[in-house]
Amino acid sequence: MRLAFWKKSDHTAGQVDFGRLPRHIAIILDGNGRWARRRGLPRTAGHKVGAETFRTIATYCRDIGIDYLTVYAFSTENWKRPQDEVDTIMTLLKRYLLEAIETMERDNVRLNFMGDLTVLSRELQELAAQCNAISARLTGCQCNICINYGGRAEIVHAARRFAEDCAAGIAKPEELTEEHFDGYLYSAGIPSPELLIRPGGEQRLSNFLLWQCAYTEFYSTEVLWPDFSKEDLHRAIAAYQGRDRRFGGVR
């Protein structure tokens, strides 16, 4: 799916009204490989710098009062990448989860995982489960990490769960509504993102949050993810705050 993204000049950061921040921001972490290639480095180097950028931006979103941050870290299609690149991403994920287990309660940050985690190593699954257990007793900003995630796969997974409930007599097909279907998604209980940011200049969803982004505002920037800064986040939020969000209606 290709979309016409509205772009704000990257020369000025724009003025952000911190009293009207979006409640939920989603980000496609794009451009790690290109960042490394332009510097004559292996693609894995881009992922390592991108991981640090994620820490910085996630912490800043918490600090300014964003309730939910959802990041596209690894898609169902990313398994096609070279094995050393996949291994690096999984190693970085392990390192992040180990750090999170030590700091989540101190920082009051919740972690939630969206996607089919059953294909991950047993160690990563256990670390994710530990993070979930800690998150259950916290109340702060929630970071949703999409791992082995695909928007179409999520919808199919939800449809199968609903079909199983119908077969068990728990649900009835004629009673299904959009709101009811939301409860079968990985994102059940999480409001849809108001703003989706795509660094790296691409202008497509890439199978990310297809259901949830029905009325999400899109922002694309040429800045590659490892170079994405707080100022770039400000530009995206300022662009969002300048939109006229009508949700299909007329004002």
mmCIF file of C-alpha atoms in Angstrom:
data_model
loop_
_atom_site.group_PDB
_atom_site.id
_atom_site.type_symbol
_atom_site.label_atom_id
_atom_site.label_comp_id
_atom_site.label_asym_id
_atom_site.label_seq_id
_atom_site.Cartn_x
_atom_site.Cartn_y
_atom_site.Cartn_z
ATOM 1 C CA MET A 1 0.000 0.000 0.000
ATOM 2 C CA ARG A 2 1.439 3.396 -0.990
ATOM 3 C CA LEU A 3 0.177 6.572 0.604
ATOM 4 C CA ALA A 4 0.584 10.282 -0.039
ATOM 5 C CA PHE A 5 2.431 11.414 3.058
ATOM 6 C CA TRP A 6 2.369 15.048 4.114
ATOM 7 C CA LYS A 7 5.903 16.285 4.763
ATOM 8 C CA LYS A 8 7.005 19.255 6.813
ATOM 9 C CA SER A 9 10.304 20.950 6.000
ATOM 10 C CA ASP A 10 13.159 19.302 7.865
ATOM 11 C CA HIS A 11 14.892 22.661 8.257
ATOM 12 C CA THR A 12 12.832 23.828 11.242
ATOM 13 C CA ALA A 13 11.631 21.769 14.137
ATOM 14 C CA GLY A 14 8.225 23.400 14.443
ATOM 15 C CA GLN A 15 6.494 24.435 17.640
ATOM 16 C CA VAL A 16 5.016 21.640 19.745
ATOM 17 C CA ASP A 17 2.060 22.249 22.044
ATOM 18 C CA PHE A 18 2.933 19.869 24.891
ATOM 19 C CA GLY A 19 -0.601 20.239 26.201
ATOM 20 C CA ARG A 20 -2.036 18.550 23.071
ATOM 21 C CA LEU A 21 0.275 15.615 22.521
ATOM 22 C CA PRO A 22 -1.000 12.498 20.761
ATOM 23 C CA ARG A 23 -1.764 9.787 23.254
ATOM 24 C CA HIS A 24 -0.292 7.040 21.067
ATOM 25 C CA ILE A 25 2.613 7.321 18.603
ATOM 26 C CA ALA A 26 3.724 4.503 16.303
ATOM 27 C CA ILE A 27 7.104 4.403 14.565
ATOM 28 C CA ILE A 28 8.472 2.214 11.766
ATOM 29 C CA LEU A 29 12.177 1.825 12.626
ATOM 30 C CA ASP A 30 13.435 2.156 9.048
ATOM 31 C CA GLY A 31 16.820 3.012 7.579
ATOM 32 C CA ASN A 32 19.309 1.134 9.765
ATOM 33 C CA GLY A 33 20.839 -0.753 6.847
ATOM 34 C CA ARG A 34 21.099 2.300 4.590
ATOM 35 C CA TRP A 35 22.650 4.308 7.426
ATOM 36 C CA ALA A 36 25.405 1.703 7.740
ATOM 37 C CA ARG A 37 25.916 1.286 3.991
ATOM 38 C CA ARG A 38 26.438 5.023 3.483
ATOM 39 C CA ARG A 39 29.258 4.836 6.026
ATOM 40 C CA GLY A 40 30.863 1.745 4.559
ATOM 41 C CA LEU A 41 29.800 -0.315 7.572
ATOM 42 C CA PRO A 42 28.030 -3.682 7.799
ATOM 43 C CA ARG A 43 24.239 -3.488 8.134
ATOM 44 C CA THR A 44 24.533 -4.875 11.653
ATOM 45 C CA ALA A 45 26.272 -1.641 12.730
ATOM 46 C CA GLY A 46 23.149 0.298 11.729
ATOM 47 C CA HIS A 47 20.957 -1.902 13.902
ATOM 48 C CA LYS A 48 23.222 -1.351 16.902
ATOM 49 C CA VAL A 49 23.028 2.443 16.542
ATOM 50 C CA GLY A 50 19.298 2.186 15.824
ATOM 51 C CA ALA A 51 18.828 0.324 19.114
ATOM 52 C CA GLU A 52 20.401 3.234 20.982
ATOM 53 C CA THR A 53 18.144 5.658 19.108
ATOM 54 C CA PHE A 54 15.154 3.606 20.215
ATOM 55 C CA ARG A 55 16.230 3.882 23.862
ATOM 56 C CA THR A 56 16.603 7.650 23.527
ATOM 57 C CA ILE A 57 13.273 8.248 21.793
ATOM 58 C CA ALA A 58 11.340 5.829 24.021
ATOM 59 C CA THR A 59 12.689 7.519 27.143
ATOM 60 C CA TYR A 60 11.857 10.945 25.768
ATOM 61 C CA CYS A 61 8.302 9.902 24.874
ATOM 62 C CA ARG A 62 7.868 8.765 28.463
ATOM 63 C CA ASP A 63 9.297 12.017 29.798
ATOM 64 C CA ILE A 64 6.962 14.273 27.789
ATOM 65 C CA GLY A 65 3.853 12.263 28.644
ATOM 66 C CA ILE A 66 3.140 9.991 25.668
ATOM 67 C CA ASP A 67 0.959 7.151 26.992
ATOM 68 C CA TYR A 68 1.706 4.580 24.274
ATOM 69 C CA LEU A 69 4.633 4.093 21.887
ATOM 70 C CA THR A 70 4.461 1.267 19.352
ATOM 71 C CA VAL A 71 7.548 0.394 17.302
ATOM 72 C CA TYR A 72 7.916 -1.928 14.324
ATOM 73 C CA ALA A 73 11.102 -3.738 15.299
ATOM 74 C CA PHE A 74 10.966 -6.976 13.270
ATOM 75 C CA SER A 75 8.362 -8.006 10.720
ATOM 76 C CA THR A 76 7.236 -11.433 9.598
ATOM 77 C CA GLU A 77 9.083 -10.712 6.326
ATOM 78 C CA ASN A 78 12.377 -9.783 8.007
ATOM 79 C CA TRP A 79 13.345 -13.441 8.430
ATOM 80 C CA LYS A 80 14.379 -13.284 4.752
ATOM 81 C CA ARG A 81 17.348 -11.070 5.658
ATOM 82 C CA PRO A 82 20.912 -12.424 5.963
ATOM 83 C CA GLN A 83 21.336 -14.685 8.982
ATOM 84 C CA ASP A 84 24.012 -12.530 10.598
ATOM 85 C CA GLU A 85 21.674 -9.542 10.457
ATOM 86 C CA VAL A 86 18.796 -11.509 12.006
ATOM 87 C CA ASP A 87 21.137 -12.832 14.707
ATOM 88 C CA THR A 88 22.300 -9.289 15.514
ATOM 89 C CA ILE A 89 18.720 -8.050 15.859
ATOM 90 C CA MET A 90 17.852 -10.911 18.194
ATOM 91 C CA THR A 91 20.990 -10.296 20.262
ATOM 92 C CA LEU A 92 20.080 -6.620 20.583
ATOM 93 C CA LEU A 93 16.552 -7.604 21.603
ATOM 94 C CA LYS A 94 17.931 -9.904 24.311
ATOM 95 C CA ARG A 95 20.178 -7.135 25.623
ATOM 96 C CA TYR A 96 17.283 -4.678 25.692
ATOM 97 C CA LEU A 97 14.997 -7.092 27.535
ATOM 98 C CA LEU A 98 17.647 -7.848 30.145
ATOM 99 C CA GLU A 99 18.124 -4.126 30.744
ATOM 100 C CA ALA A 100 14.362 -3.563 30.834
ATOM 101 C CA ILE A 101 13.856 -6.214 33.504
ATOM 102 C CA GLU A 102 16.296 -4.279 35.701
ATOM 103 C CA THR A 103 14.843 -0.809 35.055
ATOM 104 C CA MET A 104 11.107 -1.103 34.308
ATOM 105 C CA GLU A 105 9.930 -0.706 37.898
ATOM 106 C CA ARG A 106 12.331 2.152 38.577
ATOM 107 C CA ASP A 107 11.195 4.009 35.448
ATOM 108 C CA ASN A 108 7.528 2.893 35.632
ATOM 109 C CA VAL A 109 7.588 1.834 31.970
ATOM 110 C CA ARG A 110 5.481 -1.076 30.739
ATOM 111 C CA LEU A 111 6.510 -3.365 27.884
ATOM 112 C CA ASN A 112 4.052 -5.192 25.656
ATOM 113 C CA PHE A 113 4.872 -7.490 22.756
ATOM 114 C CA MET A 114 2.788 -7.733 19.606
ATOM 115 C CA GLY A 115 3.326 -10.537 17.119
ATOM 116 C CA ASP A 116 3.855 -14.292 17.088
ATOM 117 C CA LEU A 117 6.605 -14.837 19.641
ATOM 118 C CA THR A 118 6.418 -18.635 19.434
ATOM 119 C CA VAL A 119 9.102 -18.687 16.720
ATOM 120 C CA LEU A 120 11.608 -16.855 18.932
ATOM 121 C CA SER A 121 14.169 -18.692 21.030
ATOM 122 C CA ARG A 122 12.985 -20.101 24.338
ATOM 123 C CA GLU A 123 15.251 -17.613 26.121
ATOM 124 C CA LEU A 124 13.694 -14.598 24.386
ATOM 125 C CA GLN A 125 10.188 -15.902 25.082
ATOM 126 C CA GLU A 126 11.019 -16.286 28.778
ATOM 127 C CA LEU A 127 12.498 -12.780 28.955
ATOM 128 C CA ALA A 128 9.393 -11.365 27.285
ATOM 129 C CA ALA A 129 7.221 -13.213 29.816
ATOM 130 C CA GLN A 130 9.235 -11.679 32.668
ATOM 131 C CA CYS A 131 8.691 -8.219 31.195
ATOM 132 C CA ASN A 132 4.959 -8.898 30.907
ATOM 133 C CA ALA A 133 4.801 -9.966 34.556
ATOM 134 C CA ILE A 134 6.548 -6.787 35.678
ATOM 135 C CA SER A 135 4.358 -4.618 33.415
ATOM 136 C CA ALA A 136 1.214 -6.022 35.015
ATOM 137 C CA ARG A 137 1.965 -4.154 38.229
ATOM 138 C CA LEU A 138 3.042 -0.864 36.632
ATOM 139 C CA THR A 139 0.980 2.128 35.473
ATOM 140 C CA GLY A 140 3.343 4.244 33.354
ATOM 141 C CA CYS A 141 4.017 4.699 29.651
ATOM 142 C CA GLN A 142 3.535 1.504 27.643
ATOM 143 C CA CYS A 143 5.988 0.600 24.900
ATOM 144 C CA ASN A 144 4.609 -1.938 22.432
ATOM 145 C CA ILE A 145 7.350 -3.787 20.569
ATOM 146 C CA CYS A 146 6.229 -5.514 17.373
ATOM 147 C CA ILE A 147 8.354 -8.648 16.880
ATOM 148 C CA ASN A 148 7.647 -11.197 14.143
ATOM 149 C CA TYR A 149 4.663 -8.982 13.440
ATOM 150 C CA GLY A 150 2.584 -8.478 10.297
ATOM 151 C CA GLY A 151 -0.648 -6.523 10.044
ATOM 152 C CA ARG A 152 -2.350 -9.086 7.812
ATOM 153 C CA ALA A 153 -1.184 -11.948 10.029
ATOM 154 C CA GLU A 154 -2.615 -10.129 13.046
ATOM 155 C CA ILE A 155 -6.026 -9.792 11.405
ATOM 156 C CA VAL A 156 -6.027 -13.465 10.352
ATOM 157 C CA HIS A 157 -5.005 -14.468 13.881
ATOM 158 C CA ALA A 158 -7.857 -12.409 15.322
ATOM 159 C CA ALA A 159 -10.357 -13.877 12.841
ATOM 160 C CA ARG A 160 -9.317 -17.402 13.793
ATOM 161 C CA ARG A 161 -9.744 -16.635 17.488
ATOM 162 C CA PHE A 162 -13.212 -15.252 16.829
ATOM 163 C CA ALA A 163 -14.112 -18.313 14.727
ATOM 164 C CA GLU A 164 -12.963 -20.577 17.563
ATOM 165 C CA ASP A 165 -15.186 -18.685 20.010
ATOM 166 C CA CYS A 166 -18.109 -19.053 17.619
ATOM 167 C CA ALA A 167 -17.484 -22.792 17.315
ATOM 168 C CA ALA A 168 -17.387 -23.030 21.110
ATOM 169 C CA GLY A 169 -20.656 -21.119 21.442
ATOM 170 C CA ILE A 170 -18.943 -18.179 23.183
ATOM 171 C CA ALA A 171 -19.599 -15.734 20.319
ATOM 172 C CA LYS A 172 -22.119 -15.320 17.495
ATOM 173 C CA PRO A 173 -21.123 -14.146 13.983
ATOM 174 C CA GLU A 174 -24.085 -11.772 13.688
ATOM 175 C CA GLU A 175 -23.043 -9.966 16.861
ATOM 176 C CA LEU A 176 -19.555 -9.084 15.629
ATOM 177 C CA THR A 177 -18.786 -5.359 15.552
ATOM 178 C CA GLU A 178 -15.567 -3.437 14.899
ATOM 179 C CA GLU A 179 -15.258 -2.732 18.611
ATOM 180 C CA HIS A 180 -15.724 -6.418 19.432
ATOM 181 C CA PHE A 181 -13.158 -7.454 16.817
ATOM 182 C CA ASP A 182 -10.627 -5.051 18.371
ATOM 183 C CA GLY A 183 -10.575 -7.323 21.393
ATOM 184 C CA TYR A 184 -9.157 -10.199 19.346
ATOM 185 C CA LEU A 185 -6.175 -8.227 18.028
ATOM 186 C CA TYR A 186 -2.695 -8.182 19.555
ATOM 187 C CA SER A 187 -3.461 -4.552 20.423
ATOM 188 C CA ALA A 188 -6.600 -5.341 22.453
ATOM 189 C CA GLY A 189 -7.233 -2.607 25.003
ATOM 190 C CA ILE A 190 -4.781 -0.172 23.384
ATOM 191 C CA PRO A 191 -6.116 2.954 21.626
ATOM 192 C CA SER A 192 -5.251 3.302 17.950
ATOM 193 C CA PRO A 193 -2.226 5.505 17.224
ATOM 194 C CA GLU A 194 -2.998 9.098 16.333
ATOM 195 C CA LEU A 195 0.407 9.551 14.668
ATOM 196 C CA LEU A 196 2.560 7.134 12.658
ATOM 197 C CA ILE A 197 6.124 8.220 11.918
ATOM 198 C CA ARG A 198 8.209 6.635 9.160
ATOM 199 C CA PRO A 199 11.878 7.628 9.003
ATOM 200 C CA GLY A 200 13.925 6.702 5.941
ATOM 201 C CA GLY A 201 11.778 8.404 3.314
ATOM 202 C CA GLU A 202 9.603 5.436 2.326
ATOM 203 C CA GLN A 203 5.887 6.140 1.930
ATOM 204 C CA ARG A 204 4.125 2.878 2.657
ATOM 205 C CA LEU A 205 2.723 1.016 5.657
ATOM 206 C CA SER A 206 4.802 -2.130 5.060
ATOM 207 C CA ASN A 207 2.133 -4.335 6.655
ATOM 208 C CA PHE A 208 2.175 -2.394 9.939
ATOM 209 C CA LEU A 209 -0.951 -1.882 12.085
ATOM 210 C CA LEU A 210 -3.277 -2.181 9.088
ATOM 211 C CA TRP A 211 -6.432 -2.322 11.211
ATOM 212 C CA GLN A 212 -5.364 0.232 13.801
ATOM 213 C CA CYS A 213 -4.204 2.928 11.360
ATOM 214 C CA ALA A 214 -7.559 3.525 9.664
ATOM 215 C CA TYR A 215 -7.558 7.184 10.793
ATOM 216 C CA THR A 216 -3.956 7.631 11.871
ATOM 217 C CA GLU A 217 -2.033 10.694 10.686
ATOM 218 C CA PHE A 218 1.114 9.766 8.730
ATOM 219 C CA TYR A 219 4.432 11.600 8.809
ATOM 220 C CA SER A 220 7.400 10.643 6.634
ATOM 221 C CA THR A 221 10.921 12.046 6.892
ATOM 222 C CA GLU A 222 14.105 11.387 4.910
ATOM 223 C CA VAL A 223 16.042 11.116 8.183
ATOM 224 C CA LEU A 224 17.231 7.533 8.695
ATOM 225 C CA TRP A 225 16.258 5.936 11.996
ATOM 226 C CA PRO A 226 19.769 5.885 13.567
ATOM 227 C CA ASP A 227 19.915 9.671 13.048
ATOM 228 C CA PHE A 228 16.367 10.313 14.295
ATOM 229 C CA SER A 229 16.468 12.833 17.144
ATOM 230 C CA LYS A 230 14.187 14.507 19.655
ATOM 231 C CA GLU A 231 14.018 17.454 17.245
ATOM 232 C CA ASP A 232 12.785 15.114 14.492
ATOM 233 C CA LEU A 233 10.124 13.847 16.884
ATOM 234 C CA HIS A 234 9.138 17.468 17.534
ATOM 235 C CA ARG A 235 8.758 18.048 13.789
ATOM 236 C CA ALA A 236 6.484 15.021 13.491
ATOM 237 C CA ILE A 237 4.328 16.041 16.451
ATOM 238 C CA ALA A 238 4.106 19.660 15.213
ATOM 239 C CA ALA A 239 2.980 18.376 11.809
ATOM 240 C CA TYR A 240 0.355 16.199 13.498
ATOM 241 C CA GLN A 241 -0.901 19.140 15.556
ATOM 242 C CA GLY A 242 -1.331 21.142 12.369
ATOM 243 C CA ARG A 243 -3.645 18.608 10.752
ATOM 244 C CA ASP A 244 -7.423 19.000 10.533
ATOM 245 C CA ARG A 245 -8.637 15.608 11.748
ATOM 246 C CA ARG A 246 -12.250 15.154 10.558
ATOM 247 C CA PHE A 247 -12.573 11.329 10.651
ATOM 248 C CA GLY A 248 -14.640 11.367 7.470
ATOM 249 C CA GLY A 249 -16.869 14.239 8.608
ATOM 250 C CA VAL A 250 -17.055 17.931 7.717
ATOM 251 C CA ARG A 251 -16.251 20.909 9.909
#
